[in-house]
Short mmCIF file of C-alpha atoms and ligand atoms in Angstrom, two decimals:
data_model
loop_
_atom_site.label_atom_id
_atom_site.label_comp_id
_atom_site.label_asym_id
_atom_site.label_seq_id
_atom_site.Cartn_x
_atom_site.Cartn_y
_atom_site.Cartn_z
CA UNK N 1 -18.71 -85.59 -175.83
CA UNK N 2 -19.62 -81.80 -176.62
CA UNK N 3 -17.55 -78.44 -176.46
CA UNK N 4 -20.60 -76.19 -176.13
CA UNK N 5 -21.54 -74.68 -172.79
CA UNK N 6 -24.92 -75.62 -171.79
CA UNK N 7 -26.82 -73.36 -169.03
CA UNK N 8 -30.90 -72.91 -168.39
CA UNK N 9 -32.51 -70.77 -165.94
CA UNK N 10 -35.13 -72.19 -163.51
CA UNK N 11 -37.75 -70.64 -161.44
CA UNK N 12 -41.26 -69.69 -160.53
CA UNK N 13 -43.52 -67.48 -162.31
CA UNK N 14 -42.39 -63.90 -162.11
CA UNK N 15 -39.27 -64.78 -161.22
CA UNK N 16 -37.01 -62.51 -164.17
CA UNK N 17 -35.24 -65.74 -165.59
CA UNK N 18 -36.40 -64.89 -168.88
CA UNK N 19 -35.18 -61.37 -168.57
CA UNK N 20 -31.79 -62.25 -167.39
CA UNK N 21 -31.37 -65.20 -170.03
CA UNK N 22 -31.89 -62.26 -172.29
CA UNK N 23 -29.54 -60.13 -170.52
CA UNK N 24 -26.71 -62.64 -170.32
CA UNK N 25 -26.99 -63.94 -173.83
CA UNK N 26 -26.86 -60.23 -175.16
CA UNK N 27 -23.63 -59.62 -173.16
CA UNK N 28 -21.68 -62.82 -173.62
CA UNK N 29 -22.77 -62.55 -177.59
CA UNK N 30 -20.62 -58.58 -177.55
CA UNK N 31 -17.74 -60.66 -175.52
CA UNK N 32 -17.44 -62.44 -178.41
CA UNK N 33 -19.33 -65.78 -177.42
CA UNK N 34 -21.63 -67.04 -179.54
CA UNK N 35 -24.95 -67.71 -177.70
CA UNK N 36 -28.29 -69.46 -178.87
CA UNK N 37 -31.23 -68.31 -176.57
CA UNK N 38 -33.67 -70.83 -176.50
CA UNK N 39 -36.85 -71.94 -174.35
CA UNK N 40 -39.28 -74.56 -173.29
CA UNK N 41 -41.47 -75.55 -173.68
CA UNK N 42 -40.64 -74.48 -177.55
CA UNK N 43 -37.34 -73.80 -179.50
CA UNK N 44 -37.97 -75.09 -182.71
CA UNK N 45 -40.95 -74.83 -184.64
CA UNK N 46 -42.65 -78.60 -183.39
CA UNK N 47 -42.27 -77.78 -179.94
CA UNK N 48 -43.28 -74.31 -180.16
CA UNK N 49 -46.59 -75.78 -181.40
CA UNK N 50 -46.74 -78.14 -178.42
CA UNK N 51 -46.14 -75.19 -176.01
CA UNK N 52 -49.42 -73.94 -177.40
CA UNK N 53 -51.87 -76.73 -176.11
CA UNK N 54 -49.54 -76.61 -172.73
CA UNK N 55 -49.93 -72.83 -171.93
CA UNK N 56 -52.99 -71.96 -173.29
CA UNK N 57 -56.53 -72.65 -172.34
CA UNK N 58 -58.17 -73.61 -168.66
CA UNK N 59 -56.13 -74.48 -165.93
CA UNK N 60 -57.95 -78.43 -165.38
CA UNK N 61 -57.50 -78.74 -169.58
CA UNK N 62 -55.05 -81.28 -169.74
CA UNK N 63 -54.13 -84.04 -166.59
CA UNK N 64 -50.74 -83.98 -165.29
CA UNK N 65 -49.26 -87.11 -166.78
CA UNK N 66 -50.62 -85.27 -170.40
CA UNK N 67 -48.58 -82.14 -169.95
CA UNK N 68 -45.46 -84.35 -169.36
CA UNK N 69 -45.39 -86.79 -172.15
CA UNK N 70 -46.60 -83.39 -174.05
CA UNK N 71 -43.00 -81.04 -172.69
CA UNK N 72 -41.23 -84.43 -173.08
CA UNK N 73 -42.28 -84.44 -176.82
CA UNK N 74 -41.29 -81.23 -177.28
CA UNK N 75 -37.80 -80.97 -175.20
CA UNK N 76 -36.54 -84.21 -177.35
CA UNK N 77 -37.27 -82.32 -180.47
CA UNK N 78 -35.58 -79.51 -178.97
CA UNK N 79 -32.60 -81.29 -177.69
CA UNK N 80 -32.32 -83.29 -180.98
CA UNK N 81 -32.90 -80.77 -183.52
CA UNK N 82 -31.59 -77.16 -181.54
CA UNK N 83 -29.10 -77.83 -178.15
CA UNK N 84 -27.11 -80.78 -179.37
CA UNK N 85 -26.35 -79.67 -182.64
CA UNK N 86 -25.20 -75.83 -181.31
CA UNK N 87 -23.37 -77.41 -178.26
CA UNK N 88 -21.13 -79.56 -180.83
CA UNK N 89 -20.14 -76.56 -182.90
CA UNK N 90 -19.30 -75.43 -179.94
CA UNK N 91 -22.04 -72.72 -178.97
CA UNK N 92 -22.85 -71.50 -175.79
CA UNK N 93 -26.58 -72.65 -175.39
CA UNK N 94 -28.77 -70.72 -173.20
CA UNK N 95 -32.45 -72.37 -172.49
CA UNK N 96 -35.41 -70.47 -170.32
CA UNK N 97 -36.21 -73.45 -168.35
CA UNK N 98 -35.27 -77.43 -168.96
CA UNK N 99 -36.08 -80.72 -167.47
CA UNK N 100 -35.65 -79.22 -164.03
CA UNK N 101 -38.97 -77.31 -164.47
CA UNK N 102 -40.84 -80.75 -165.32
CA UNK N 103 -39.56 -82.16 -161.89
CA UNK N 104 -40.51 -79.02 -160.46
CA UNK N 105 -44.13 -78.26 -162.05
CA UNK N 106 -45.53 -81.54 -162.68
CA UNK N 107 -43.56 -83.67 -160.16
CA UNK N 108 -43.25 -81.69 -156.93
CA UNK N 109 -46.38 -79.37 -157.69
CA UNK N 110 -48.55 -81.89 -159.73
CA UNK N 111 -47.77 -84.79 -157.70
CA UNK N 112 -46.53 -87.33 -159.92
CA UNK N 113 -44.07 -90.11 -158.69
CA UNK N 114 -40.64 -88.38 -158.94
CA UNK N 115 -39.53 -91.73 -160.55
CA UNK N 116 -41.37 -91.94 -163.55
CA UNK N 117 -40.56 -88.75 -164.52
CA UNK N 118 -36.92 -89.85 -164.22
CA UNK N 119 -37.81 -92.86 -166.23
CA UNK N 120 -39.35 -90.66 -169.17
CA UNK N 121 -35.92 -88.78 -168.92
CA UNK N 122 -34.17 -91.85 -169.41
CA UNK N 123 -36.25 -92.80 -172.02
CA UNK N 124 -35.62 -89.39 -174.52
CA UNK N 125 -32.95 -87.31 -172.85
CA UNK N 126 -30.60 -89.85 -170.88
CA UNK N 127 -28.01 -88.67 -169.35
CA UNK N 128 -28.06 -85.19 -171.17
CA UNK N 129 -28.41 -82.35 -169.02
CA UNK N 130 -26.81 -78.95 -168.39
CA UNK N 131 -23.46 -77.52 -167.19
CA UNK N 132 -24.89 -74.80 -165.03
CA UNK N 133 -28.65 -74.10 -163.99
CA UNK N 134 -29.33 -70.71 -162.12
CA UNK N 135 -32.43 -70.98 -160.14
CA UNK N 136 -33.94 -67.25 -159.36
CA UNK N 137 -35.71 -67.56 -156.45
CA UNK N 138 -38.03 -65.43 -154.88
CA UNK N 139 -41.14 -65.47 -152.68
CA UNK N 140 -43.96 -66.94 -154.28
CA UNK N 141 -46.69 -63.72 -153.78
CA UNK N 142 -44.03 -61.57 -155.42
CA UNK N 143 -43.59 -63.56 -158.34
CA UNK N 144 -47.48 -64.19 -158.75
CA UNK N 145 -47.91 -60.35 -158.90
CA UNK N 146 -44.96 -59.51 -160.55
CA UNK N 147 -46.40 -62.28 -163.66
CA UNK N 148 -50.25 -61.04 -163.30
CA UNK N 149 -48.70 -57.90 -164.08
CA UNK N 150 -47.58 -58.17 -167.27
CA UNK N 151 -49.99 -58.34 -170.28
CA UNK N 152 -49.96 -61.88 -170.69
CA UNK N 153 -51.93 -64.62 -172.05
CA UNK N 154 -50.04 -67.85 -171.20
CA UNK N 155 -51.66 -68.06 -168.04
CA UNK N 156 -52.63 -71.35 -167.48
CA UNK N 157 -49.97 -72.29 -164.97
CA UNK N 158 -50.01 -68.40 -163.35
CA UNK N 159 -53.72 -69.39 -162.62
CA UNK N 160 -53.13 -72.21 -160.57
CA UNK N 161 -53.55 -72.07 -156.35
CA UNK N 162 -50.78 -70.21 -154.34
CA UNK N 163 -50.47 -73.68 -152.60
CA UNK N 164 -49.28 -75.04 -156.46
CA UNK N 165 -46.62 -72.51 -156.25
CA UNK N 166 -45.10 -72.87 -152.90
CA UNK N 167 -44.78 -76.80 -153.73
CA UNK N 168 -42.87 -75.75 -156.86
CA UNK N 169 -41.06 -73.48 -154.54
CA UNK N 170 -39.92 -76.16 -152.49
CA UNK N 171 -39.73 -78.60 -155.28
CA UNK N 172 -36.82 -76.24 -156.96
CA UNK N 173 -34.98 -75.80 -153.74
CA UNK N 174 -34.86 -79.42 -153.22
CA UNK N 175 -33.55 -80.01 -156.96
CA UNK N 176 -31.08 -77.54 -156.51
CA UNK N 177 -29.82 -79.03 -153.26
CA UNK N 178 -29.75 -83.02 -154.83
CA UNK N 179 -27.79 -81.59 -157.99
CA UNK N 180 -25.31 -78.57 -155.81
CA UNK N 181 -22.60 -78.57 -157.86
CA UNK N 182 -25.01 -77.67 -161.39
CA UNK N 183 -26.93 -75.27 -159.80
CA UNK N 184 -26.16 -71.42 -158.67
CA UNK N 185 -28.95 -70.07 -156.73
CA UNK N 186 -29.43 -66.33 -156.79
CA UNK N 187 -31.65 -63.89 -154.82
CA UNK N 188 -34.46 -62.57 -157.12
CA UNK N 189 -35.09 -59.62 -155.68
CA UNK N 190 -32.13 -57.83 -156.19
CA UNK N 191 -31.70 -55.29 -159.12
CA UNK N 192 -32.10 -56.38 -162.54
CA UNK N 193 -28.39 -55.21 -163.01
CA UNK N 194 -27.25 -56.62 -159.48
CA UNK N 195 -28.39 -60.31 -160.65
CA UNK N 196 -27.09 -59.74 -164.21
CA UNK N 197 -23.50 -58.75 -162.78
CA UNK N 198 -24.01 -61.65 -160.69
CA UNK N 199 -24.73 -63.94 -163.09
CA UNK N 200 -22.27 -62.86 -165.59
CA UNK N 201 -19.29 -63.71 -163.02
CA UNK N 202 -20.50 -66.93 -162.36
CA UNK N 203 -20.93 -67.81 -165.87
CA UNK N 204 -17.15 -66.74 -167.22
CA UNK N 205 -15.76 -68.22 -164.12
CA UNK N 206 -16.80 -71.63 -165.41
CA UNK N 207 -16.85 -71.21 -169.04
CA UNK N 208 -12.79 -70.50 -168.41
CA UNK N 209 -12.76 -73.51 -166.30
CA UNK N 210 -14.29 -75.54 -168.73
CA UNK N 211 -11.64 -74.58 -171.56
CA UNK N 212 -9.16 -75.94 -169.40
CA UNK N 213 -7.83 -79.22 -169.54
P1 LIG X 301 -42.30 -70.21 -169.51
O1 LIG X 301 -42.04 -69.51 -170.86
O2 LIG X 301 -41.04 -69.87 -168.84
O3 LIG X 301 -43.35 -68.66 -168.45
P2 LIG X 301 -42.99 -68.08 -167.28
O4 LIG X 301 -41.82 -66.86 -167.87
O5 LIG X 301 -44.64 -67.29 -167.09
O6 LIG X 301 -42.27 -68.94 -165.70
O7 LIG X 301 -42.85 -71.50 -169.17
C1 LIG X 301 -44.35 -71.68 -169.75
C2 LIG X 301 -45.09 -72.67 -168.45
O8 LIG X 301 -44.74 -73.53 -168.87
C3 LIG X 301 -44.51 -72.23 -167.23
O9 LIG X 301 -46.11 -71.85 -166.57
C4 LIG X 301 -44.18 -73.44 -166.83
C5 LIG X 301 -44.52 -74.26 -167.40
N1 LIG X 301 -43.54 -76.19 -167.38
C6 LIG X 301 -44.03 -76.71 -166.77
O10 LIG X 301 -45.06 -76.85 -166.20
N2 LIG X 301 -42.99 -77.74 -166.95
C7 LIG X 301 -42.02 -77.78 -167.69
O11 LIG X 301 -40.94 -78.66 -168.22
C8 LIG X 301 -41.36 -76.54 -168.62
C9 LIG X 301 -40.46 -76.62 -169.22
C10 LIG X 301 -42.54 -75.47 -168.46
#
């Protein structure tokens, strides 16, 4: 049992989750909570090195199964070295993407059998999961055009076909439906300020519930 609180942000390309993760972390810190902002793939130095292999280079340079294995290797380091220790210290950990992204991208997007992904999960992080997950939902074309406007060299996933991005958006919605108590779906076409407020209210509500016996 931990006494911290683990929040993740999920969504397709260009949905604004990284901005919202940062804004939430800043707001909670300013309200006196201790928050740690981190990301996947990455978050610790070994996992950041794995990230470079995953996000740079040609779009077909890795088999989906290679991607999946690298993602779980990075995730195991991240969870054991950073996320769990921070939660055990009573901190709020906010992570930009987590396991649900592997189900959406490698499972629904690339077609790896979801049971195989579940199996890898049970071999590595087992039943460890976020307390709360925000899915920032945005039409695929809007997300892709937002994401291409930013000056970004991490384009391997952005360069996949539109049909890939549609599959992963459907995947995220299905995952959210299957885990409805953990997920909050946010309409990401609203303004940054509106989304920030909605997210903050949900978090403050859940943290209070979490503190009470
Ligand atoms: P991220 O930094 O969140 O990129 P963006 O903000 O552009 O969405 O994630 C990097 C890429 O890694 C992203 O294209 C999605 C991919 N990814 C997976 O395919 N599976 C995973 O499990 C994770 C965590 C990320």
